[in-house]
Coordinates of C-alpha atoms (C1' of nucleotides) in Angstrom, one line a residue:
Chain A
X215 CA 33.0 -6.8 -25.5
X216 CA 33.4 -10.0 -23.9
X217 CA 32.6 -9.2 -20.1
X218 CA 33.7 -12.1 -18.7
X219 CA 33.7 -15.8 -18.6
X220 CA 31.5 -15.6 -15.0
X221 CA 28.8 -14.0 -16.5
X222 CA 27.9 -16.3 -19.5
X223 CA 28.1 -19.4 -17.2
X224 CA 24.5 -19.1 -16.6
X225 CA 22.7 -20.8 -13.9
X226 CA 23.5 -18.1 -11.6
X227 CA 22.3 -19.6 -8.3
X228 CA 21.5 -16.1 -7.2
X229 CA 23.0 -16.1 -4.1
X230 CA 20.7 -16.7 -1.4
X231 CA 19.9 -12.4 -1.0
X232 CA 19.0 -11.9 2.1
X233 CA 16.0 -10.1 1.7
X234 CA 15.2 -6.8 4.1
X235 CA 14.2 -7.3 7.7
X236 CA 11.1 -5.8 7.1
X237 CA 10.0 -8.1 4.4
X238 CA 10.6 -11.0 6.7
X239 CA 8.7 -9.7 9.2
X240 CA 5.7 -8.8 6.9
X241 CA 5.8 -12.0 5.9
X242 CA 5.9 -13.5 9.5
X243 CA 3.2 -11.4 11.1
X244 CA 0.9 -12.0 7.7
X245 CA 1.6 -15.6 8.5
X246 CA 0.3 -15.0 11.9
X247 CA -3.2 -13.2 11.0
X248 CA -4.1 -15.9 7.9
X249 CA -3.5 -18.7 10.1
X250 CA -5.4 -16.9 13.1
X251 CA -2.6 -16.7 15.6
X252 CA -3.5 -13.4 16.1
X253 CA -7.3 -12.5 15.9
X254 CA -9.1 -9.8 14.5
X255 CA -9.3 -6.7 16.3
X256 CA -6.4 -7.5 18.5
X257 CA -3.7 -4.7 19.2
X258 CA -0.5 -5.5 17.9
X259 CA 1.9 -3.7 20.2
X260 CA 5.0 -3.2 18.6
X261 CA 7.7 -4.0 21.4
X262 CA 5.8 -7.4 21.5
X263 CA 6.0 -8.5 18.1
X264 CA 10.1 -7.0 18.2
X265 CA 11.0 -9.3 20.7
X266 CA 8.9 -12.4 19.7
X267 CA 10.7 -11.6 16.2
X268 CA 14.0 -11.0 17.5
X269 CA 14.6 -7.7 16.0
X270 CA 14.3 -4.3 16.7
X271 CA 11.2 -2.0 16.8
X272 CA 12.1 -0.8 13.4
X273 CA 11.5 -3.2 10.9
X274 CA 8.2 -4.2 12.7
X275 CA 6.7 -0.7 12.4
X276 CA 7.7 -0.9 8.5
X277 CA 6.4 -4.3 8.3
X278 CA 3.0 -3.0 9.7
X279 CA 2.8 -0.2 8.0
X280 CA 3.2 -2.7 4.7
X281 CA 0.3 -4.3 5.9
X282 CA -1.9 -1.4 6.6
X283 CA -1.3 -0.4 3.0
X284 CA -2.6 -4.0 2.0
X285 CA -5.5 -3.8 4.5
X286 CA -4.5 -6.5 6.6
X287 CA -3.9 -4.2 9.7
X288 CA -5.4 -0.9 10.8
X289 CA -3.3 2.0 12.0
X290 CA -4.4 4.1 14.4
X291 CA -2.1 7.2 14.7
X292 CA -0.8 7.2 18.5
X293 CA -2.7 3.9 19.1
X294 CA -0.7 1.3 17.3
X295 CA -1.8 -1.9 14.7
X296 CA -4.6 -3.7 15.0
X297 CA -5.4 -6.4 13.1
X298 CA -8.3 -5.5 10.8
X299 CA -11.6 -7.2 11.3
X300 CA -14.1 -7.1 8.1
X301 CA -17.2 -6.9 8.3
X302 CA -19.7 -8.9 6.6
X303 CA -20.5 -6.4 4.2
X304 CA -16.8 -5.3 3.8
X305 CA -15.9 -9.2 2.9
X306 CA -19.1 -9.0 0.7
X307 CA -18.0 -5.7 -1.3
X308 CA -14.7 -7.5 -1.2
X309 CA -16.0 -10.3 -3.0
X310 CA -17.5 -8.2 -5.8
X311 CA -14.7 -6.6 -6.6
X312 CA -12.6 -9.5 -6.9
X313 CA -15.6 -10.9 -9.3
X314 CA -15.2 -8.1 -11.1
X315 CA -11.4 -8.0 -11.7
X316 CA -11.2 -11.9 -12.3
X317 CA -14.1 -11.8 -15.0
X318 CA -12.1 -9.1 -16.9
X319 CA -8.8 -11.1 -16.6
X320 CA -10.9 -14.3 -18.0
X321 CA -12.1 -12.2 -20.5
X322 CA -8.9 -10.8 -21.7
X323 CA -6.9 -14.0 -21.3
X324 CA -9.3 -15.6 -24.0
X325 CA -8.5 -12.7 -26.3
X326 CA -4.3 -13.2 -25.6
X327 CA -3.3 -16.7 -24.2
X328 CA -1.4 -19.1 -26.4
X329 CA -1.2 -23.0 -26.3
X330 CA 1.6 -22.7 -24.2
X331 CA -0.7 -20.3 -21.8
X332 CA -3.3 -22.9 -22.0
X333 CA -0.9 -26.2 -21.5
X334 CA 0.2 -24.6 -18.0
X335 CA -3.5 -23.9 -16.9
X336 CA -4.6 -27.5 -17.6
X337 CA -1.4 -28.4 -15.6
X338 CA -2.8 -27.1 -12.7
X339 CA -5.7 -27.8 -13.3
X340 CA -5.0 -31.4 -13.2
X341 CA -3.1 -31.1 -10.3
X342 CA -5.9 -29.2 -8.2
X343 CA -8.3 -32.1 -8.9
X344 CA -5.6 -34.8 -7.8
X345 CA -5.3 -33.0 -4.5
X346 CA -9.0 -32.8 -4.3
X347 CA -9.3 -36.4 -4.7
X348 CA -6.3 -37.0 -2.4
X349 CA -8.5 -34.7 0.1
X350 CA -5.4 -32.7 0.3
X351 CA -7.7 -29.0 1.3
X352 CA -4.2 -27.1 1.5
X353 CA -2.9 -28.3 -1.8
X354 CA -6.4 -27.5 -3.4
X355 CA -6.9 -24.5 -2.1
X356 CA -3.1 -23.6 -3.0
X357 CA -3.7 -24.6 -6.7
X358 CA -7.2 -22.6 -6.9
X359 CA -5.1 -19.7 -5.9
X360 CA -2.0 -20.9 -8.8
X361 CA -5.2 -21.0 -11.2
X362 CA -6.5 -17.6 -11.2
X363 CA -3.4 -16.0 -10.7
X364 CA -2.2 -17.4 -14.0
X365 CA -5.4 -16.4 -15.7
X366 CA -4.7 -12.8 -14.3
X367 CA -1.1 -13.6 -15.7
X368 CA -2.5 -14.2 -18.9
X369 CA -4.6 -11.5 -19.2
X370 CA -1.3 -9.5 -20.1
X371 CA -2.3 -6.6 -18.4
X372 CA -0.2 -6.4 -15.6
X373 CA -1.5 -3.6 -13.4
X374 CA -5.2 -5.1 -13.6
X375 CA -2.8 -9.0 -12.1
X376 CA -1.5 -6.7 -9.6
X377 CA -4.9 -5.7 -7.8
X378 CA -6.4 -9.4 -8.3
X379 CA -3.4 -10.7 -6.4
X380 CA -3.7 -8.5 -3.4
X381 CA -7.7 -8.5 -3.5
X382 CA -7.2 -12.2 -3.7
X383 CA -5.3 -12.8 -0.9
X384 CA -7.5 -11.2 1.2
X385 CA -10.4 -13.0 -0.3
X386 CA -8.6 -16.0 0.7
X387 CA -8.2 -15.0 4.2
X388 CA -11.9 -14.2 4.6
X389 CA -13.0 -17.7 3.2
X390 CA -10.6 -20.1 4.0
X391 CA -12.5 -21.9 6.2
X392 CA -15.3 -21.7 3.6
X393 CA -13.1 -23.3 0.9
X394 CA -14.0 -26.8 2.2
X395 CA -17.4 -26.6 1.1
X396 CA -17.3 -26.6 -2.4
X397 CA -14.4 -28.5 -4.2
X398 CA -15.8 -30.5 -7.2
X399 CA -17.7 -28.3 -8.7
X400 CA -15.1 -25.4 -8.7
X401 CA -12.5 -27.6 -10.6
X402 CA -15.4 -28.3 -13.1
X403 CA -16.3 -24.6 -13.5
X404 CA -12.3 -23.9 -13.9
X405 CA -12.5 -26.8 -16.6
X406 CA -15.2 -25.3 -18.6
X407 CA -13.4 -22.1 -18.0
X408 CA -9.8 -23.5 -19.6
X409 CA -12.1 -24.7 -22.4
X410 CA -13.1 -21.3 -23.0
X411 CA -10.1 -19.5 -22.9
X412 CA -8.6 -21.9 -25.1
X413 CA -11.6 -21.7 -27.8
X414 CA -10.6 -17.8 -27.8
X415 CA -13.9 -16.9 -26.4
X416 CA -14.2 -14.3 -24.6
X417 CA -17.9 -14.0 -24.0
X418 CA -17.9 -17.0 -22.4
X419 CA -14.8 -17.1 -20.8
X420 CA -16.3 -13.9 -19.0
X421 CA -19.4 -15.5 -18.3
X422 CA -18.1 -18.7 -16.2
X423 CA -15.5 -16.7 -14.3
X424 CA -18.6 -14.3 -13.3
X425 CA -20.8 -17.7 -12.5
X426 CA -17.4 -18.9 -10.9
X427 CA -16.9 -16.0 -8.7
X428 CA -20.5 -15.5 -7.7
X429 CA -20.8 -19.0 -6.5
X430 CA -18.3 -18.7 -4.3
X431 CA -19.8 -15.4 -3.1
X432 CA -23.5 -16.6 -2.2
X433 CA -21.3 -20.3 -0.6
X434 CA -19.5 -17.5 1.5
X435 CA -22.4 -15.7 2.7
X436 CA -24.3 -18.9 3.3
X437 CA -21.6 -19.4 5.5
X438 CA -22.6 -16.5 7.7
X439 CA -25.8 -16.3 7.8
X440 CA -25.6 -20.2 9.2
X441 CA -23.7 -18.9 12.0
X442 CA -25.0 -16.5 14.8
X443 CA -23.7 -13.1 14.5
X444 CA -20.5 -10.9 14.3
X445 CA -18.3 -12.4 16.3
X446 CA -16.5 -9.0 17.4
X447 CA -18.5 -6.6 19.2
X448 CA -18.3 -3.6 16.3
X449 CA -18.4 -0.4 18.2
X450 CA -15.8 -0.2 21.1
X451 CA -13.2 -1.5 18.2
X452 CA -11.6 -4.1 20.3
X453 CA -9.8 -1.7 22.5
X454 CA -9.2 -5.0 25.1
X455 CA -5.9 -3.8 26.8
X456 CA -3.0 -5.9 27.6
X457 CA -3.8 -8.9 25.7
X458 CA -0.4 -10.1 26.1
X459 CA -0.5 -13.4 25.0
X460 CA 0.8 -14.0 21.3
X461 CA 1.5 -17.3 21.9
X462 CA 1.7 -18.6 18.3
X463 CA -0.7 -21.6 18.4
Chain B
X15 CA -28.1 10.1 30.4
X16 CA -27.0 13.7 29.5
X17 CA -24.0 13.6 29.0
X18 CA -22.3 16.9 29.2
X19 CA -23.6 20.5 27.9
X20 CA -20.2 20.5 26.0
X21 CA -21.0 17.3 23.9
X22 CA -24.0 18.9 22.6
X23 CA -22.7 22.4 21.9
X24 CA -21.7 21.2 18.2
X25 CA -19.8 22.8 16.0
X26 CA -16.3 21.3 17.0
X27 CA -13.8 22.9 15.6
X28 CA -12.4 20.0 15.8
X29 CA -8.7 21.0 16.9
X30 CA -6.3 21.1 14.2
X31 CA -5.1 17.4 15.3
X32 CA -1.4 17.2 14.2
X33 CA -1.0 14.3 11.9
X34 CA 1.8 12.2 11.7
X35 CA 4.8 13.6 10.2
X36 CA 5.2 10.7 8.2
X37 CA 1.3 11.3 6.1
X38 CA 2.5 15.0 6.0
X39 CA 6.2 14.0 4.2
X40 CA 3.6 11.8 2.5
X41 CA 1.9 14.3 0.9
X42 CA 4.6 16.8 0.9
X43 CA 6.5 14.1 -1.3
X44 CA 3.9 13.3 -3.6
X45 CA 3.2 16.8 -4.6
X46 CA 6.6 16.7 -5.5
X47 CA 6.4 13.8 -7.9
X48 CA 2.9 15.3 -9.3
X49 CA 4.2 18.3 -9.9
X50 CA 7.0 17.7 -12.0
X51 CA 10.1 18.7 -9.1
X52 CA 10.7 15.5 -9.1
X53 CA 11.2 13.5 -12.7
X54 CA 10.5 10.1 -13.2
X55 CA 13.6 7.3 -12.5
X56 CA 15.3 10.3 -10.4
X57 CA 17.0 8.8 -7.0
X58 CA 15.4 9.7 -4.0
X59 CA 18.0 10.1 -0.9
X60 CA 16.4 9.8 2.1
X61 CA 19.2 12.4 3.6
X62 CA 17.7 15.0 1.4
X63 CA 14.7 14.7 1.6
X64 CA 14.7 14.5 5.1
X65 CA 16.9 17.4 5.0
X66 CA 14.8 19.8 2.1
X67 CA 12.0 18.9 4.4
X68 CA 13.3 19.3 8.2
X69 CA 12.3 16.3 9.6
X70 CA 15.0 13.3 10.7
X71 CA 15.2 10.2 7.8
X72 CA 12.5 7.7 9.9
X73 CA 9.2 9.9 8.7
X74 CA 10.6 10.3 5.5
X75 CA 11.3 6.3 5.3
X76 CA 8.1 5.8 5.9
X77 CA 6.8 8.1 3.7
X78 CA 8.2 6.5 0.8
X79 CA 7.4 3.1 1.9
X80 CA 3.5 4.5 1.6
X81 CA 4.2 5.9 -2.1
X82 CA 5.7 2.3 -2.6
X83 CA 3.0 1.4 -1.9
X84 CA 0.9 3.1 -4.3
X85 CA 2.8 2.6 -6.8
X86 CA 5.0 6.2 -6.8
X87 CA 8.1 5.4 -6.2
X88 CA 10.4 1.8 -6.6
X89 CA 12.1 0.6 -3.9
X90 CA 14.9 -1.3 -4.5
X91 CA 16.8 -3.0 -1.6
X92 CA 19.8 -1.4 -0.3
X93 CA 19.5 1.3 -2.7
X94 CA 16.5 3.6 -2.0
X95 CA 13.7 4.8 -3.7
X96 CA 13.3 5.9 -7.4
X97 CA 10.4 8.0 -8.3
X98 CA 8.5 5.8 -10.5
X99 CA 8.7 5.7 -14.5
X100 CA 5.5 4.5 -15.8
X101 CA 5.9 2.9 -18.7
X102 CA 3.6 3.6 -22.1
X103 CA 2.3 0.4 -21.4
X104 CA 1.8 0.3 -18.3
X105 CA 0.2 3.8 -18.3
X106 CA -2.2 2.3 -20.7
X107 CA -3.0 -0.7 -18.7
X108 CA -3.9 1.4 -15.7
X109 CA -6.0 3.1 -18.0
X110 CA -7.9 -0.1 -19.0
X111 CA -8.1 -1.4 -15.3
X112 CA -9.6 2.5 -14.6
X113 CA -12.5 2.2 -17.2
X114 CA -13.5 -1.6 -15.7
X115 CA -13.8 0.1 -12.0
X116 CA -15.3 3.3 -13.2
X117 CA -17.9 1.3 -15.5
X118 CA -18.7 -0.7 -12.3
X119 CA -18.9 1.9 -10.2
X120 CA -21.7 3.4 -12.5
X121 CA -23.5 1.1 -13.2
X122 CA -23.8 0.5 -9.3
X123 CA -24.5 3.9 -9.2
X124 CA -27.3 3.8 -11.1
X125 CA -28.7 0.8 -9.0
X126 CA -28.0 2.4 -5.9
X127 CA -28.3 6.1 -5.5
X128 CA -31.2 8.4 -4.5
X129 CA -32.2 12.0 -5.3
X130 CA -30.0 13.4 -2.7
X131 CA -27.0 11.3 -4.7
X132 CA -27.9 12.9 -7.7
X133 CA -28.5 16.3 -6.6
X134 CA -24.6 16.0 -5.5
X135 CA -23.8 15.2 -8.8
X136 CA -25.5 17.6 -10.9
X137 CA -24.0 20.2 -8.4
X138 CA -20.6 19.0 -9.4
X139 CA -21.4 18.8 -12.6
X140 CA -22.4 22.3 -13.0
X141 CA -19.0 23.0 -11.4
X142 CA -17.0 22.0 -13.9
X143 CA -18.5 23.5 -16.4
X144 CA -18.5 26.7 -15.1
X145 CA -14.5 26.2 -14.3
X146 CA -14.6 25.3 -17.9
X147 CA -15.9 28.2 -19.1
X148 CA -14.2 30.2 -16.7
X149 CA -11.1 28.2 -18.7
X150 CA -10.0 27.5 -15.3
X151 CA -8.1 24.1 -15.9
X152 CA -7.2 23.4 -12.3
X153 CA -10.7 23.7 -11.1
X154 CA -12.3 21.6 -14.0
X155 CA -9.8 18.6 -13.7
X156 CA -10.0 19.0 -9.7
X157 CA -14.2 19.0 -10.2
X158 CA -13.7 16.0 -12.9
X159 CA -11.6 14.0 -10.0
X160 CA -14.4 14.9 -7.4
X161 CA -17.3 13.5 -10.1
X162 CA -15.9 10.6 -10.7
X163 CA -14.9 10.1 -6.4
X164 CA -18.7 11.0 -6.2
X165 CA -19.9 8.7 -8.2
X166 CA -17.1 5.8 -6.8
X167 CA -18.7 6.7 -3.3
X168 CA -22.6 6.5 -4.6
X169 CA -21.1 2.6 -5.7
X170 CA -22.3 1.9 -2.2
X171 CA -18.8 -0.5 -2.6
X172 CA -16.3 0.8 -0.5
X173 CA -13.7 -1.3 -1.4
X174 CA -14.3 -0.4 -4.6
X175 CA -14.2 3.0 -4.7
X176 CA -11.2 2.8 -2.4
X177 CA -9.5 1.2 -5.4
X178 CA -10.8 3.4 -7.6
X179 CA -9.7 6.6 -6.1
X180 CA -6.0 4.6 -6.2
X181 CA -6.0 4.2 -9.2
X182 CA -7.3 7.7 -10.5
X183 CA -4.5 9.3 -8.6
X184 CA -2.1 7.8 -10.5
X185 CA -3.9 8.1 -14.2
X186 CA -4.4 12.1 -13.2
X187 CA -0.5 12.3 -13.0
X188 CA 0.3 10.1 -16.0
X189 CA -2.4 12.2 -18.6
X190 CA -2.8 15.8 -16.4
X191 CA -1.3 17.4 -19.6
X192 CA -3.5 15.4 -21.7
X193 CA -6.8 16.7 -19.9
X194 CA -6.9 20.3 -21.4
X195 CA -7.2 18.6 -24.6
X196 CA -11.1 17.6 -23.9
X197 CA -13.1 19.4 -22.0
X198 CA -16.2 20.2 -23.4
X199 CA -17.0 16.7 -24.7
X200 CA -16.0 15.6 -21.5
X201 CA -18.9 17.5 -19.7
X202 CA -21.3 16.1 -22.2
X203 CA -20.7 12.9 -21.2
X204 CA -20.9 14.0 -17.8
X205 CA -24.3 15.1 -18.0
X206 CA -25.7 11.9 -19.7
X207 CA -24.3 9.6 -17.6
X208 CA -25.9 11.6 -14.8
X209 CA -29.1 11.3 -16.5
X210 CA -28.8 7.6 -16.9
X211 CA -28.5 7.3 -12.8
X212 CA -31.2 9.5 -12.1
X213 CA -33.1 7.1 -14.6
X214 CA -31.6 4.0 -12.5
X215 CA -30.5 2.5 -15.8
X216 CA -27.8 0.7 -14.9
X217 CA -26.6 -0.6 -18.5
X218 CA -26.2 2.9 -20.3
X219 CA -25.0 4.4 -17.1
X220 CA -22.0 1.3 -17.7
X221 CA -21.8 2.1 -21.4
X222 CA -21.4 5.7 -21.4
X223 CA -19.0 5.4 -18.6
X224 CA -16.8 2.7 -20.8
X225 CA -17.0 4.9 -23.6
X226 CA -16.4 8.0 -21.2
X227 CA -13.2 6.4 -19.7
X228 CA -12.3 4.9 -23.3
X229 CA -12.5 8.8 -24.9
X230 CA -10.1 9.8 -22.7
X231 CA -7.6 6.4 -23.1
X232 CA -7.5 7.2 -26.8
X233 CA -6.5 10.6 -26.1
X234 CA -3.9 9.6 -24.2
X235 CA -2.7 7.6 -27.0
X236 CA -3.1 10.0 -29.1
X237 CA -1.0 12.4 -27.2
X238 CA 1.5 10.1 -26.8
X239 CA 2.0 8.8 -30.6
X240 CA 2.5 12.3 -31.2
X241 CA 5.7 12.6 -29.1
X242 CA 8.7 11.5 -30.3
X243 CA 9.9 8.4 -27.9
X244 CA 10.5 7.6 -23.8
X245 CA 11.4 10.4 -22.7
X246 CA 13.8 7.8 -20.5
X247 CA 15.8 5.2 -21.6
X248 CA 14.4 2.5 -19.9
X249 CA 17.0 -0.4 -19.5
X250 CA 19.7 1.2 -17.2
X251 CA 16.6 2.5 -15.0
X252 CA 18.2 6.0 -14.2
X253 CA 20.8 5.4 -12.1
X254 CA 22.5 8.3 -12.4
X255 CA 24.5 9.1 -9.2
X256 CA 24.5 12.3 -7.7
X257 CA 21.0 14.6 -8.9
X258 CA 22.3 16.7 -5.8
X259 CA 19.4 19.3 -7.2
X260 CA 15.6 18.8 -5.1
X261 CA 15.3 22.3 -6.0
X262 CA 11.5 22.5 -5.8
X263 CA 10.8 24.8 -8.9
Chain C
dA126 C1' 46.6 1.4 -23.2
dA127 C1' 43.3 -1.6 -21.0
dA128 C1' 41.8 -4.1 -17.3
dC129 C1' 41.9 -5.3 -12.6
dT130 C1' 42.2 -4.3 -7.8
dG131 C1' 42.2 -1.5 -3.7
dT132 C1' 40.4 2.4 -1.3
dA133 C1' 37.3 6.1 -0.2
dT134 C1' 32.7 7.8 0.0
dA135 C1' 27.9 7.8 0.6
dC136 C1' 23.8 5.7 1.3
dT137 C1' 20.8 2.3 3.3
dG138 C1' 19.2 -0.8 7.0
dT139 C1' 18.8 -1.5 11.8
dA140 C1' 19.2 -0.5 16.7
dG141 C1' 18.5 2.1 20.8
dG142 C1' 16.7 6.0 23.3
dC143 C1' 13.8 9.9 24.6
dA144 C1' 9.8 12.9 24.8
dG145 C1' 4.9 13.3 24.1
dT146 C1' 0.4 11.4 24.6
dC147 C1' -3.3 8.4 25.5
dG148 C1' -5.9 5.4 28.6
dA149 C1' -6.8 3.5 33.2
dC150 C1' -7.2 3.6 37.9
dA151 C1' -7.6 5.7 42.3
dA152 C1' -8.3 9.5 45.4
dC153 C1' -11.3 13.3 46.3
dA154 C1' -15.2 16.5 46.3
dG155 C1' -20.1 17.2 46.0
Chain D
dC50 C1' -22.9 7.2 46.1
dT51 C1' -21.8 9.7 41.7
dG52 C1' -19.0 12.6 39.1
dT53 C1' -14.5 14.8 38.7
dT54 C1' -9.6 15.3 38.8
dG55 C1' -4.9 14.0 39.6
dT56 C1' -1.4 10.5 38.9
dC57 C1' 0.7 6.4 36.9
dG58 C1' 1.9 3.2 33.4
dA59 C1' 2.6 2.0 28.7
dC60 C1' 3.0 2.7 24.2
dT61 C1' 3.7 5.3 20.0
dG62 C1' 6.3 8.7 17.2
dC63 C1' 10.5 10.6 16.3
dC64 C1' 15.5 11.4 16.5
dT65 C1' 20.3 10.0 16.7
dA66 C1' 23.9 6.7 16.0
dC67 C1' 26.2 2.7 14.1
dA68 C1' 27.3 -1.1 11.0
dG69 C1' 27.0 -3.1 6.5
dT70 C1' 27.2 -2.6 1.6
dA71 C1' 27.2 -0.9 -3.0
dT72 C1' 29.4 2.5 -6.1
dA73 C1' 32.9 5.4 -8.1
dC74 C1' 37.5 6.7 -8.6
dA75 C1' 42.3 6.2 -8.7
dG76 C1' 46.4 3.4 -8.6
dT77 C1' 48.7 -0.5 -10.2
dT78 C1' 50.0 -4.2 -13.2
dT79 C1' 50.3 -6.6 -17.6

DNA sequence: AAACTGTATACTGTAGGCAGTCGACAACAG
DNA sequence: CTGTTGTCGACTGCCTACAGTATACAGTTT
């Protein structure tokens, strides 16, 4: 049955789908929390963020409702959004997990990874170090994210690549700033790490990624105890009204 | 500062606060899908739903958005929601990333609780075996969920056991008919992994909890190689138009 | 007879609107 | 002056309505 000519001429451009509304706006307002544009513990009121956005009420309450699923807001039943604030501890437990899913996906990608699996790890690999020496933090930081989510990748179990992405994401958020601190020896661990996974050792593979993780962990909470306290006062929950000023800057 | 004699006069009944409509078509919904009323790959109309349920289509939207979420239903753009099909794989992979945040959660367990912990669990414990006895399945998987939640919670990792409690959720569904199947060994293990947390023995708490969690993923296997196929054909995704039947029976 | 095209239908995505509720502030009583 | 109560404002939660779009069916043409 010969369809049709159209649909063996491959390279289908897939027309530019306009994704949902609501994706759009998840994506806009998650844009706004990571790069701190709104802060934590703000209210997000949703008429605000309809007309900064252009669109209706709708697609913003579906849009936060997406992100309190992912943890990046909290809803409060007849309150509205507000945009989560961790606590240390929280960020801390946070870490852990993410330790523990991304030792697991080291582990199982040394079991299941092929020389193809490998060739694209050392590719960006390469290309994290070249933006480190470049002192490009973005473009490091970016390929540290590429890295482990291609180990997760690898692992070949897809559910377990699923939870690392999310927890990583917020990992991210939480350290950013921290990222800075140490560069060079991260792409060395993620060296010896490559090496590992390549050698089909699992052992070890799980061993460095825990090292790995846990470095950044006690560099994170370094971080804090350096500086003075919790920012956010933690029992009246933000509850500042009228903030009215989501000037993105 | 007293207060008020009314803030001290406990026992709130705490007023039966109305939750949002949209947690209770939540709920509502996925006791449909756990349940069996609704099968795997079936199209969910938001009309009907909305309709079988008596609320207007915004909660309902919502709803599903939630058990998107979650991982219960599929949404696909411009065409609604699909109760989820899990796959034998992907079944199996969940059941993989269970064992890793159960082990964890154990071993923590062992590290962190205290005689009052403990005394919770054995209480449980004794529960379900009684239930078993009593060869009252609902109560001894419903007392096996709340061990396991225990134990998550005893973690001291919130994060954790939030994910945790995700993800055992969904494994419940996929291998409910699977649990009959072992009980009493189940117990067992139960009761010697409690032991190894009252001992603070983190490393056989872990390995009895891997081999715990690893019983019942071979089971599931098990059950599963002894059915004939996928029950659903899983390239065309069930799109059949027109189910018309939510009859809930 | 087979395939293509036009039309009808039904469902989703989005917008707008209304009632209920919560918090804050001000007036009032003790 | 302190504690209480009434009123106002604002926001959420929900419902209804409309437009856009994908699917199925039937009619038409080759």
């Amino acid at each position: 049955m010969v369809r049709s000519e159209l649909a063996n001429s491959g390279a289908a451009p897939k027309i530019p789908r306009p994704t949902t509304l609501r994706e759009s706006v998840f994506e806009a307002i998650l844009e706004l929390i990571v790069n701190g544009s709104l802060s934590p513990g703000q209210h997000l009121a949703e008429s605000e963020l309809a007309e900064l956005l252009g669109v209706s009420r709708q697609p913003v309450r579906e849009a936060l409702q997406m992100l309190s699923g992912e943890g990046w807001v909290d809803l409060r039943p007849g309150h509205g959004a507000f945009v989560h604030a961790p606590t240390v501890q929280e960020a801390d437990q946070l870490l852990a997990v993410r330790a523990l899913l991304e030792t697991e996906s080291a582990r199982l990608a040394a079991l299941n990874s092929d020389a193809a699996g490998v060739a694209r790890l050392r590719e960006v690999c390469a290309r994290g170090l070249r933006a480190l020496e470049a002192d490009d933090i973005d473009a490091s930081v970016a390929a540290n994210s590429e890295l482990h989510a291609l180990i997760t990748e690898l692992s070949g179990n897809a559910v377990l690549a699923e939870l690392a992405s999310q927890v990583s994401r917020r990992v991210r958020w939480y350290h950013t700033p921290v990222a800075r601190q140490r560069g060079r020896d991260s792409w060395e661990e993620h060296d010896q790490l490559i090496n590992a996974i390549e050698a089909r050792d699992e052992i070890r593979a799980a061993e460095i990624m825990r090292d790995h993780t846990e470095h950044t962990r006690s560099s994170y909470l370094e971080q804090r105890a350096a500086e003075p306290a919790e920012p956010q006062e933690p029992a009246p929950a933000a509850r500042r009204r009228r903030p009215r000023s989501l000037s993105a800057s």
